[in-house]
Tab-separated table of C-alpha atoms in Angstrom:
chain	number	residue	atom	x	y	z
A	1	MET	CA	136.354	1.050	-103.290
A	2	ALA	CA	133.718	0.816	-101.882
A	3	SER	CA	131.315	-2.098	-103.152
A	4	ALA	CA	127.808	-0.914	-105.383
A	5	ARG	CA	125.367	-0.446	-104.033
A	6	LEU	CA	123.042	-2.407	-104.269
A	7	SER	CA	118.148	-1.360	-104.600
A	8	PRO	CA	116.450	-3.321	-101.892
A	9	THR	CA	114.765	-5.202	-104.682
A	10	ALA	CA	118.434	-6.093	-106.648
A	11	ASN	CA	119.746	-7.117	-102.506
A	12	LEU	CA	116.309	-9.508	-102.110
A	13	LEU	CA	116.536	-11.267	-104.901
A	14	ARG	CA	119.840	-12.164	-104.633
A	15	ASN	CA	119.179	-13.095	-101.080
A	16	SER	CA	116.085	-15.195	-102.030
A	17	ARG	CA	116.478	-18.622	-103.179
A	18	LEU	CA	112.953	-18.684	-104.788
A	19	PHE	CA	115.188	-16.405	-107.342
A	20	ALA	CA	115.481	-19.783	-109.203
A	21	LEU	CA	112.421	-21.091	-109.536
A	22	PRO	CA	110.554	-22.322	-112.944
A	23	LYS	CA	107.317	-20.957	-114.097
A	24	THR	CA	104.388	-23.002	-113.374
A	25	LEU	CA	103.195	-24.804	-116.441
A	26	LYS	CA	100.299	-25.406	-118.033
A	27	GLY	CA	98.338	-27.457	-116.833
A	28	ARG	CA	95.442	-30.323	-118.627
A	29	SER	CA	92.470	-27.967	-120.270
A	30	GLY	CA	90.127	-31.162	-121.254
A	31	GLN	CA	89.558	-32.390	-118.187
A	32	THR	CA	86.550	-33.618	-117.672
A	33	SER	CA	84.135	-33.723	-115.068
A	34	ARG	CA	84.365	-37.561	-114.202
A	35	GLU	CA	87.740	-36.005	-113.253
A	36	SER	CA	88.947	-35.200	-108.949
A	37	ASP	CA	90.150	-31.956	-108.309
A	38	THR	CA	92.951	-33.088	-106.092
A	39	ALA	CA	94.000	-36.114	-108.985
A	40	THR	CA	97.453	-36.204	-109.331
A	41	LEU	CA	98.279	-35.029	-112.705
A	42	HIS	CA	99.980	-37.176	-115.310
A	43	TYR	CA	102.902	-34.598	-115.174
A	44	PRO	CA	104.410	-32.097	-112.819
A	45	ILE	CA	103.495	-28.481	-113.307
A	46	ARG	CA	105.235	-26.600	-110.232
A	47	ALA	CA	108.897	-26.862	-109.296
A	48	SER	CA	109.260	-29.405	-105.749
A	49	ILE	CA	111.264	-28.038	-102.987
A	50	VAL	CA	113.604	-29.494	-100.173
A	51	THR	CA	115.576	-27.996	-97.264
A	52	PRO	CA	118.613	-28.571	-94.929
A	53	GLN	CA	117.935	-30.913	-92.235
A	54	SER	CA	119.573	-27.870	-90.335
A	55	SER	CA	116.645	-25.501	-91.252
A	56	LEU	CA	114.688	-28.260	-91.651
A	57	ALA	CA	114.084	-28.007	-87.343
A	58	ARG	CA	113.151	-24.494	-87.903
A	59	GLY	CA	110.406	-24.792	-90.287
A	60	ASP	CA	112.773	-22.689	-92.986
A	61	TRP	CA	111.783	-23.278	-96.530
A	62	GLY	CA	112.778	-20.615	-97.786
A	63	LEU	CA	109.877	-18.718	-98.191
A	64	LYS	CA	108.184	-15.840	-96.762
A	65	ARG	CA	107.146	-17.767	-94.113
A	66	PRO	CA	108.604	-20.593	-92.148
A	67	LEU	CA	106.684	-23.536	-92.813
A	68	PRO	CA	104.026	-25.622	-90.142
A	69	ALA	CA	106.440	-28.857	-89.670
A	70	LYS	CA	102.772	-30.922	-88.915
A	71	SER	CA	102.473	-30.830	-92.048
A	72	THR	CA	105.828	-31.063	-92.873
A	73	SER	CA	109.375	-32.690	-91.449
A	74	GLU	CA	106.606	-34.666	-88.678
A	75	LYS	CA	104.290	-35.971	-91.276
A	76	SER	CA	107.217	-37.285	-93.379
A	77	SER	CA	111.033	-38.215	-93.317
A	78	ARG	CA	111.923	-36.673	-96.957
A	79	PRO	CA	109.795	-33.616	-96.956
A	80	VAL	CA	109.232	-32.303	-100.135
A	81	VAL	CA	106.565	-29.334	-101.061
A	82	ARG	CA	105.074	-27.454	-104.253
A	83	VAL	CA	104.492	-23.628	-103.432
A	84	HIS	CA	100.646	-23.189	-105.166
A	85	ALA	CA	101.190	-19.270	-103.320
A	86	LEU	CA	103.207	-17.583	-101.809
A	87	ASP	CA	101.371	-15.469	-100.132
A	88	THR	CA	97.138	-15.317	-99.828
A	89	TYR	CA	94.614	-12.788	-98.940
A	90	GLU	CA	94.414	-14.379	-95.436
A	91	HIS	CA	98.625	-14.022	-95.313
A	92	VAL	CA	98.914	-18.255	-95.867
A	93	THR	CA	101.903	-20.376	-98.174
A	94	ASP	CA	99.726	-22.135	-99.615
A	95	PHE	CA	102.130	-24.622	-100.145
A	96	GLU	CA	101.033	-28.597	-100.492
A	97	SER	CA	103.492	-32.136	-100.229
A	98	ALA	CA	104.769	-32.924	-103.967
A	99	ALA	CA	105.811	-36.448	-102.635
A	100	ASP	CA	103.519	-38.308	-105.477
A	101	HIS	CA	105.781	-37.127	-108.804
A	102	THR	CA	108.967	-37.182	-106.469
A	103	VAL	CA	108.836	-40.238	-105.225
A	104	THR	CA	107.506	-41.409	-109.181
A	105	LEU	CA	110.866	-39.858	-110.735
A	106	GLU	CA	113.011	-41.687	-108.089
A	107	LYS	CA	111.611	-45.320	-108.786
A	108	PHE	CA	112.109	-45.145	-111.903
A	109	GLN	CA	115.494	-44.040	-111.976
A	110	GLU	CA	115.842	-47.145	-109.605
A	111	LEU	CA	114.103	-49.167	-113.713
A	112	HIS	CA	117.676	-47.857	-115.688
A	113	MET	CA	115.347	-47.812	-118.571
A	114	PRO	CA	116.091	-44.921	-121.146
A	115	MET	CA	112.902	-43.091	-123.073
A	116	SER	CA	111.691	-44.178	-126.042
A	117	LEU	CA	109.302	-42.408	-128.497
A	118	PRO	CA	105.794	-43.785	-127.915
A	119	SER	CA	105.228	-46.737	-130.155
A	120	LYS	CA	102.368	-49.837	-130.009
A	121	VAL	CA	104.540	-53.335	-128.057
A	122	ASN	CA	102.231	-56.486	-129.618
A	123	TYR	CA	102.778	-58.718	-127.130
A	124	ALA	CA	101.011	-61.716	-129.791
A	125	THR	CA	105.029	-61.608	-130.657
A	126	SER	CA	108.006	-62.163	-129.467
A	127	VAL	CA	109.559	-58.674	-131.250
A	128	VAL	CA	110.166	-55.769	-129.149
A	129	PRO	CA	109.826	-52.141	-131.332
A	130	ARG	CA	112.715	-50.531	-132.168
A	131	HIS	CA	114.476	-48.029	-129.477
A	132	GLN	CA	114.106	-44.632	-130.966
A	133	SER	CA	115.971	-41.849	-128.735
A	134	PRO	CA	114.040	-38.641	-128.938
A	135	PHE	CA	117.294	-37.114	-128.536
A	136	GLU	CA	118.846	-37.809	-131.847
A	137	ALA	CA	120.111	-34.586	-133.380
A	138	HIS	CA	116.859	-35.641	-136.225
A	139	LEU	CA	114.193	-35.967	-134.159
A	140	ASP	CA	114.122	-33.338	-130.978
A	141	ASN	CA	113.137	-30.560	-132.816
A	142	THR	CA	110.748	-27.913	-132.148
A	143	GLU	CA	109.669	-24.658	-134.338
A	144	THR	CA	112.521	-22.447	-133.651
A	145	SER	CA	115.209	-25.638	-134.293
A	146	GLN	CA	118.077	-24.479	-136.512
A	147	GLY	CA	118.461	-28.417	-136.888
A	148	LEU	CA	115.006	-28.306	-138.795
A	149	GLN	CA	116.894	-27.494	-142.369
A	150	GLU	CA	118.258	-30.621	-142.248
A	151	PRO	CA	116.615	-33.402	-144.323
A	152	GLY	CA	114.168	-35.426	-142.956
A	153	ALA	CA	114.251	-34.016	-140.159
A	154	LYS	CA	111.577	-34.100	-137.472
A	155	GLN	CA	109.680	-31.915	-134.649
A	156	PHE	CA	108.208	-32.775	-131.690
A	157	ARG	CA	106.055	-29.691	-131.500
A	158	HIS	CA	104.321	-27.327	-133.584
A	159	THR	CA	103.441	-23.408	-133.874
A	160	GLY	CA	99.938	-23.499	-134.270
A	161	PRO	CA	97.478	-26.207	-132.566
A	162	TRP	CA	96.141	-29.327	-133.098
A	163	LEU	CA	93.736	-29.094	-134.335
A	164	ALA	CA	91.752	-32.499	-134.125
A	165	GLY	CA	91.456	-31.574	-130.243
A	166	GLN	CA	90.385	-28.879	-129.865
A	167	THR	CA	86.817	-28.077	-128.836
A	168	GLU	CA	84.906	-25.566	-130.912
A	169	SER	CA	85.050	-22.881	-128.497
A	170	GLU	CA	89.104	-22.316	-128.878
A	171	PHE	CA	88.686	-23.786	-132.363
A	172	ALA	CA	86.518	-20.479	-133.089
A	173	ALA	CA	89.229	-17.873	-130.568
A	174	TYR	CA	91.797	-19.688	-133.130
A	175	LEU	CA	89.773	-18.443	-135.606
A	176	LYS	CA	89.438	-15.130	-134.450
A	177	GLN	CA	93.554	-15.138	-133.372
A	178	VAL	CA	93.945	-16.070	-137.596
A	179	THR	CA	91.474	-13.279	-138.297
A	180	ARG	CA	93.653	-10.978	-136.193
A	181	ASN	CA	96.691	-11.810	-137.869
A	182	LYS	CA	95.941	-12.307	-141.816
A	183	PRO	CA	98.230	-9.386	-143.289
A	184	GLU	CA	101.156	-10.668	-141.809
A	185	LEU	CA	99.685	-14.123	-142.638
A	186	LEU	CA	98.937	-12.313	-146.818
A	187	LYS	CA	102.140	-11.795	-146.180
A	188	LYS	CA	104.052	-15.094	-146.104
A	189	LEU	CA	101.952	-16.057	-148.445
A	190	ARG	CA	103.186	-13.928	-150.362
A	191	GLU	CA	106.743	-15.017	-149.874
A	192	GLN	CA	105.762	-18.599	-150.461
A	193	PHE	CA	104.552	-17.707	-153.817
A	194	VAL	CA	107.467	-16.374	-154.783
A	195	ALA	CA	109.173	-18.536	-154.061
A	196	LYS	CA	108.027	-20.869	-155.796
A	197	ARG	CA	107.841	-19.299	-159.152
A	198	SER	CA	111.249	-18.618	-158.886
A	199	ALA	CA	112.158	-21.778	-158.190
A	200	GLU	CA	110.092	-23.511	-162.099
A	201	ILE	CA	111.569	-20.300	-163.806
A	202	ARG	CA	115.032	-21.482	-162.501
A	203	LYS	CA	113.789	-25.446	-164.017
A	204	LEU	CA	113.593	-24.217	-167.018
A	205	ALA	CA	116.147	-21.939	-167.620
A	206	GLN	CA	117.830	-25.197	-166.144
A	207	ASP	CA	116.262	-27.224	-169.295
A	208	ASN	CA	116.558	-24.701	-171.745
A	209	GLY	CA	120.226	-24.314	-171.787
A	210	GLU	CA	119.472	-20.433	-170.036
A	211	ASP	CA	120.818	-18.097	-168.069
A	212	LEU	CA	118.883	-18.445	-164.053
A	213	GLU	CA	119.810	-14.786	-163.905
A	214	ALA	CA	118.394	-13.323	-166.842
A	215	HIS	CA	114.792	-14.223	-165.661
A	216	PRO	CA	114.126	-12.794	-162.394
A	217	ALA	CA	111.336	-14.087	-160.730
A	218	THR	CA	108.957	-10.997	-160.482
A	219	VAL	CA	104.343	-11.303	-159.219
A	220	THR	CA	102.232	-8.835	-159.890
A	221	ASP	CA	98.882	-8.753	-157.586
A	222	ALA	CA	96.839	-10.034	-160.352
A	223	GLU	CA	98.687	-13.368	-160.727
A	224	PHE	CA	98.151	-13.276	-156.517
A	225	ASN	CA	95.398	-12.863	-156.886
A	226	ALA	CA	94.436	-15.453	-158.615
A	227	TYR	CA	97.290	-17.744	-157.597
A	228	ILE	CA	94.272	-17.575	-153.807
A	229	LYS	CA	91.703	-17.876	-156.077
A	230	THR	CA	92.762	-21.759	-157.724
A	231	LEU	CA	93.518	-22.526	-154.184
A	232	ARG	CA	90.081	-21.677	-152.860
A	233	ASN	CA	89.257	-23.610	-155.210
A	234	ASP	CA	91.539	-26.975	-155.153
A	235	PRO	CA	90.684	-28.441	-151.107
A	236	PHE	CA	93.906	-31.058	-152.189
A	237	ALA	CA	95.990	-27.776	-152.513
A	238	LEU	CA	94.820	-25.355	-149.985
A	239	GLY	CA	95.647	-28.506	-147.486
A	240	PRO	CA	99.184	-28.259	-147.449
A	241	VAL	CA	99.717	-25.089	-147.544
A	242	VAL	CA	96.982	-24.105	-144.976
A	243	TYR	CA	99.038	-26.352	-142.627
A	244	GLU	CA	102.546	-24.655	-143.579
A	245	LEU	CA	101.184	-21.284	-143.543
A	246	LEU	CA	100.328	-21.358	-140.099
A	247	ASP	CA	102.338	-24.190	-138.555
A	248	LEU	CA	100.138	-26.664	-137.884
A	249	ALA	CA	100.587	-30.183	-136.198
A	250	SER	CA	99.606	-33.004	-139.102
A	251	PRO	CA	96.416	-34.652	-137.691
A	252	PRO	CA	94.960	-38.047	-137.648
A	253	ALA	CA	94.025	-40.339	-141.376
A	254	VAL	CA	91.435	-39.467	-143.226
A	255	PRO	CA	87.790	-42.217	-142.434
A	256	SER	CA	87.625	-44.156	-145.120
A	257	GLU	CA	84.274	-43.124	-145.647
A	258	ARG	CA	85.913	-39.920	-146.394
A	259	ILE	CA	88.292	-41.255	-148.994
A	260	GLY	CA	85.469	-40.692	-152.444
A	261	ARG	CA	85.136	-36.825	-151.499
A	262	LYS	CA	86.724	-34.022	-151.550
A	263	TYR	CA	89.024	-33.180	-148.450
A	264	TYR	CA	90.960	-30.705	-146.878
A	265	GLN	CA	94.413	-32.901	-147.500
A	266	SER	CA	97.541	-32.480	-144.970
A	267	PRO	CA	100.770	-33.429	-145.645
A	268	GLY	CA	103.588	-35.028	-144.450
A	269	SER	CA	103.449	-36.149	-140.996
A	270	LYS	CA	106.716	-33.973	-139.325
A	271	LEU	CA	105.893	-35.316	-136.247
A	272	SER	CA	108.816	-37.408	-133.964
A	273	SER	CA	106.278	-40.590	-134.143
A	274	PHE	CA	103.266	-41.292	-135.873
A	275	GLU	CA	101.242	-41.941	-132.342
A	276	TYR	CA	101.499	-38.374	-131.984
A	277	ALA	CA	99.841	-37.751	-135.431
A	278	VAL	CA	97.036	-40.133	-133.522
A	279	SER	CA	96.050	-38.944	-130.124
A	280	GLY	CA	98.004	-35.255	-130.738
A	281	PRO	CA	101.313	-33.272	-129.556
A	282	PRO	CA	103.042	-34.310	-126.532
A	283	LYS	CA	102.504	-32.073	-123.573
A	284	THR	CA	105.814	-32.454	-122.481
A	285	HIS	CA	109.125	-33.196	-123.791
A	286	PRO	CA	109.193	-36.891	-125.575
A	287	SER	CA	111.644	-38.033	-122.302
A	288	GLY	CA	109.289	-36.518	-119.480
A	289	GLY	CA	113.041	-35.762	-117.881
A	290	LEU	CA	112.087	-38.262	-116.218
A	291	SER	CA	115.749	-40.175	-118.009
A	292	TYR	CA	118.500	-39.185	-120.038
A	293	THR	CA	120.037	-41.603	-121.158
A	294	ARG	CA	119.792	-43.709	-124.688
A	295	SER	CA	120.667	-46.411	-125.319
A	296	HIS	CA	119.402	-50.103	-124.819
A	297	ALA	CA	122.842	-51.284	-124.232
A	298	LEU	CA	123.604	-51.281	-120.944
A	299	ILE	CA	125.444	-54.830	-118.845
A	300	HIS	CA	123.775	-55.607	-115.752
A	301	ASN	CA	126.660	-57.727	-113.687
A	302	HIS	CA	126.005	-59.402	-110.972
A	303	ALA	CA	128.444	-59.462	-108.071
A	304	GLN	CA	128.605	-63.975	-108.531
A	305	PHE	CA	127.584	-64.990	-112.735
A	306	GLY	CA	128.366	-62.262	-113.849
A	307	PRO	CA	126.929	-60.391	-116.258
A	308	GLN	CA	123.427	-61.049	-117.267
A	309	ALA	CA	121.255	-61.203	-120.098
A	310	HIS	CA	117.897	-59.687	-118.509
A	311	GLN	CA	118.404	-56.919	-115.559
A	312	ARG	CA	116.938	-57.668	-112.346
A	313	PRO	CA	113.342	-57.962	-112.208
A	314	VAL	CA	111.036	-55.706	-110.407
A	315	GLU	CA	108.522	-56.536	-108.066
A	316	ALA	CA	104.542	-55.374	-110.018
A	317	ARG	CA	101.607	-55.388	-106.925
A	318	ILE	CA	99.162	-56.217	-108.240
A	319	LEU	CA	95.864	-53.236	-108.029
A	320	ARG	CA	93.349	-54.906	-110.173
A	321	PRO	CA	92.791	-58.242	-111.558
A	322	LYS	CA	91.302	-58.797	-115.019
A	323	GLY	CA	87.556	-59.260	-115.479
A	324	ARG	CA	84.355	-57.379	-116.063
A	325	PHE	CA	85.162	-53.410	-115.322
A	326	LYS	CA	82.163	-50.769	-116.291
A	327	GLY	CA	80.308	-53.379	-118.118
A	328	ARG	CA	83.547	-54.671	-119.940
A	329	MET	CA	86.126	-56.541	-120.157
A	330	ALA	CA	89.157	-55.274	-118.898
A	331	ARG	CA	92.868	-56.580	-118.792
A	332	ALA	CA	94.859	-56.152	-114.728
A	333	LEU	CA	96.428	-53.666	-113.659
A	334	ALA	CA	99.376	-53.956	-112.585
A	335	GLY	CA	102.103	-51.054	-110.542
A	336	ILE	CA	105.287	-51.043	-111.192
A	337	GLY	CA	107.360	-48.351	-110.039
A	338	GLY	CA	104.486	-46.661	-108.892
A	339	ILE	CA	103.433	-47.188	-112.390
A	340	ALA	CA	99.761	-48.127	-112.691
A	341	VAL	CA	100.593	-50.865	-116.205
A	342	GLU	CA	97.922	-52.410	-117.541
A	343	ASP	CA	98.974	-56.602	-118.008
A	344	LEU	CA	98.879	-56.670	-121.563
A	345	ASN	CA	100.228	-60.585	-120.670
A	346	ALA	CA	96.811	-61.931	-118.897
A	347	MET	CA	95.219	-63.616	-122.017
A	348	THR	CA	91.260	-63.263	-121.421
A	349	PHE	CA	90.961	-67.003	-120.765
A	350	VAL	CA	91.479	-68.765	-117.665
A	351	GLU	CA	95.920	-69.522	-117.622
A	352	GLN	CA	98.208	-72.277	-116.398
A	353	GLY	CA	100.807	-71.122	-114.118
A	354	THR	CA	98.953	-67.016	-113.608
A	355	PRO	CA	100.185	-66.234	-110.430
A	356	PRO	CA	97.658	-65.668	-107.462
A	357	GLY	CA	95.742	-62.804	-107.367
A	358	LEU	CA	95.825	-61.555	-111.783
A	359	THR	CA	92.703	-63.685	-112.432
A	360	PHE	CA	90.443	-62.978	-109.403
A	361	PHE	CA	91.454	-60.810	-106.166
A	362	ASP	CA	92.535	-63.279	-103.800
A	363	ALA	CA	92.611	-62.046	-99.945
A	364	SER	CA	94.363	-64.632	-98.549
A	365	ILE	CA	96.804	-63.945	-100.343
A	366	PRO	CA	100.207	-62.545	-97.440
A	367	GLY	CA	100.604	-58.581	-98.650
A	368	GLY	CA	98.257	-58.136	-101.435
A	369	GLY	CA	98.973	-60.010	-105.258
A	370	LYS	CA	102.550	-59.664	-106.355
A	371	TYR	CA	104.990	-61.209	-109.114
A	372	TRP	CA	107.922	-59.925	-110.825
A	373	VAL	CA	108.121	-58.621	-114.670
A	374	THR	CA	111.115	-57.409	-116.622
A	375	PRO	CA	110.693	-54.211	-118.382
A	376	ILE	CA	111.520	-53.480	-121.807
A	377	ARG	CA	110.292	-49.882	-123.099
A	378	ALA	CA	109.399	-46.944	-121.272
A	379	SER	CA	107.865	-43.332	-123.404
A	380	VAL	CA	105.232	-40.739	-122.332
A	381	ASP	CA	102.101	-40.011	-124.238
A	382	SER	CA	100.589	-37.153	-125.550
A	383	ASP	CA	99.327	-36.354	-122.814
A	384	GLY	CA	101.906	-36.550	-120.670
A	385	ARG	CA	101.523	-40.466	-118.513
A	386	ILE	CA	103.835	-42.778	-118.646
A	387	GLY	CA	103.806	-46.068	-120.333
A	388	LEU	CA	106.017	-48.765	-118.666
A	389	SER	CA	105.858	-51.888	-120.965
A	390	SER	CA	107.445	-55.595	-119.447
A	391	TYR	CA	107.406	-58.562	-119.613
A	392	ARG	CA	106.175	-61.205	-117.358
A	393	ALA	CA	109.991	-62.111	-115.682
A	394	SER	CA	111.491	-65.895	-116.553
A	395	ALA	CA	112.931	-68.779	-115.190
A	396	THR	CA	116.232	-67.285	-116.343
A	397	ALA	CA	115.990	-64.000	-114.568
A	398	LYS	CA	114.554	-64.866	-111.826
A	399	ALA	CA	117.773	-67.652	-110.788
A	400	PRO	CA	120.738	-66.192	-110.059
A	401	TYR	CA	119.185	-63.521	-107.771
A	402	GLY	CA	117.005	-66.360	-105.927
A	403	ILE	CA	113.379	-65.295	-106.037
A	404	GLU	CA	110.138	-67.151	-107.200
A	405	ASP	CA	106.460	-66.438	-107.451
A	406	TYR	CA	104.567	-66.471	-104.676
A	407	HIS	CA	103.076	-69.338	-104.432
A	408	LYS	CA	99.872	-71.077	-102.373
A	409	PRO	CA	100.572	-74.043	-99.913
A	410	THR	CA	97.823	-76.831	-101.663
A	411	THR	CA	96.000	-78.949	-99.313
A	412	LEU	CA	96.204	-81.851	-100.156
A	413	THR	CA	97.346	-85.125	-98.493
A	414	ILE	CA	99.623	-88.198	-98.744
A	415	SER	CA	97.666	-91.685	-97.961
A	416	ASP	CA	98.932	-94.322	-95.512
A	417	VAL	CA	99.902	-96.806	-98.740
A	418	ALA	CA	101.856	-93.316	-100.058
A	419	THR	CA	103.982	-93.637	-97.298
A	420	ALA	CA	104.636	-97.131	-96.495
A	421	PRO	CA	108.263	-97.848	-96.387
A	422	SER	CA	107.235	-100.407	-99.114
A	423	PRO	CA	108.065	-98.860	-102.716
A	424	LEU	CA	105.466	-100.619	-104.762
A	425	VAL	CA	101.897	-99.511	-103.806
A	426	PRO	CA	99.280	-103.190	-104.229
A	427	ARG	CA	96.347	-102.007	-106.543
A	428	LEU	CA	93.188	-101.907	-104.903
A	429	ASP	CA	90.957	-102.215	-108.161
A	430	ARG	CA	91.850	-106.200	-108.889
A	431	LEU	CA	90.652	-108.843	-108.568
A	432	PRO	CA	89.992	-112.701	-108.514
A	433	LEU	CA	90.481	-114.221	-112.498
A	434	GLY	CA	87.164	-115.786	-113.599
A	435	GLN	CA	85.065	-112.280	-111.351
A	436	PRO	CA	83.606	-109.826	-113.282
A	437	ARG	CA	84.528	-106.013	-111.816
A	438	PHE	CA	80.731	-104.761	-111.215
A	439	GLN	CA	78.302	-107.830	-110.241
A	440	PRO	CA	74.479	-106.806	-111.364
A	441	SER	CA	71.626	-106.685	-108.935
A	442	ALA	CA	69.937	-109.374	-106.531
A	443	GLU	CA	66.772	-108.861	-109.788
A	444	ASN	CA	68.353	-108.826	-112.537
A	445	ARG	CA	71.336	-111.288	-111.351
A	446	PRO	CA	70.486	-114.585	-113.467
A	447	ARG	CA	69.632	-117.860	-111.297
A	448	ARG	CA	72.202	-120.512	-111.081
A	449	GLN	CA	71.642	-123.778	-112.469
A	450	PRO	CA	71.915	-126.995	-110.293
A	451	THR	CA	75.384	-129.101	-111.404
A	452	ARG	CA	74.991	-131.936	-113.475
A	453	GLY	CA	77.002	-134.925	-112.582
A	454	THR	CA	79.899	-136.831	-114.759
A	455	GLU	CA	77.630	-139.143	-115.814
A	456	ASP	CA	76.177	-136.656	-117.867
A	457	VAL	CA	79.032	-134.584	-119.120
A	458	ALA	CA	80.502	-137.538	-120.791
A	459	ARG	CA	76.842	-138.121	-122.320
A	460	SER	CA	75.958	-135.080	-123.640
A	461	LEU	CA	80.261	-134.326	-124.881
A	462	LEU	CA	79.564	-137.636	-127.292
A	463	ASN	CA	76.440	-136.917	-128.092
A	464	ASN	CA	77.520	-133.541	-129.521
A	465	LEU	CA	80.918	-136.079	-131.044
A	466	ASN	CA	77.659	-138.006	-133.325
A	467	SER	CA	75.860	-134.829	-135.009
A	468	LYS	CA	79.144	-133.443	-136.015
A	469	SER	CA	80.101	-136.848	-137.508
């Protein structure tokens, strides 16, 4: 039996390893002029490509042409690349190293941390925010998920944009898009009005004990136009209708100075986290694909001491000590697993027992300033940045592993008196009885009176006795 004949295009796609590459994600649109074009992005937008060692020796990455070994295998022991263009006008393959994101992913997975929804951590108290996994059924929803029909369901993505984060040009372009879709929006608004009228009629018939099917809901064009005019005259009623009609994400809270005025009220937030209502919906999934563990219910077992309450502490490198930065006071910055984290434990005043190099830069520390921390919470914010919260590792957490923070050697010397065989140290400030501790100067020192004889002393004593009698 002859096999089916494949076209050249089908044969190429079947034998190509790039057929499974995902589409490039959309990058950040709000990049400022201060940011560098070559800086590491908050999250990867292109897939990372690896190749086995047998193909790496030949420079074969499954692309149109081999990649040079000088930029791949000779530069790194574990090369990983991302492709910008398979074939440019100059007939070259535009690629770069993808080790920045892949190594960060490997380091983060070594922390064994589940991802949580973003929430503010109050370091002034010992209360840690409750862990809330983004993979829960009532939270892991988009605009097309069937779970939105359940009561109390939340979502992390809407069809419409977040108006509070748009620029003037982006908002103008969105208004033009809404204007083009005006007929479809009016049709959808009419369906919502009919559903609202039907619910009112059914409730009235149920209260009066009448047949629910005897009063069908019919809406004329005049009634619909009157409903639109009513919404235009009442911003408080128009706001929730617009947000539901366009499926917009909830905006931040209304400023206090505008509470007394008329404004377009927004409905209750449907976002899975309150922080998303302040800074906008996330650009990625709330987990960021970093970890799929849903719970903190893990036991870290030590080979000698058994189960531990805390995981093994992680060594954090001090990137920037606390102090003035860009004209204002800034917290210390530490690197944990390739993630820059603000050390919120560092107070603004001088602490006792602070790790060396955290208060000020100290070049005498070998290898740079480091200290041990215990990660407690990880999340992804609206911009796709990893937010890691940690506490300084306690002595109990460090004891089973025999680790401790670096301590600078002291320069104090022990005197010869302390090293003497006798355990008693003589007091050097002890003076003979009756001798004052401080001697007056020669000018202010009183002159000594000449010593009197025994008869003079006896005579003065008798005179004193006679005078008292």
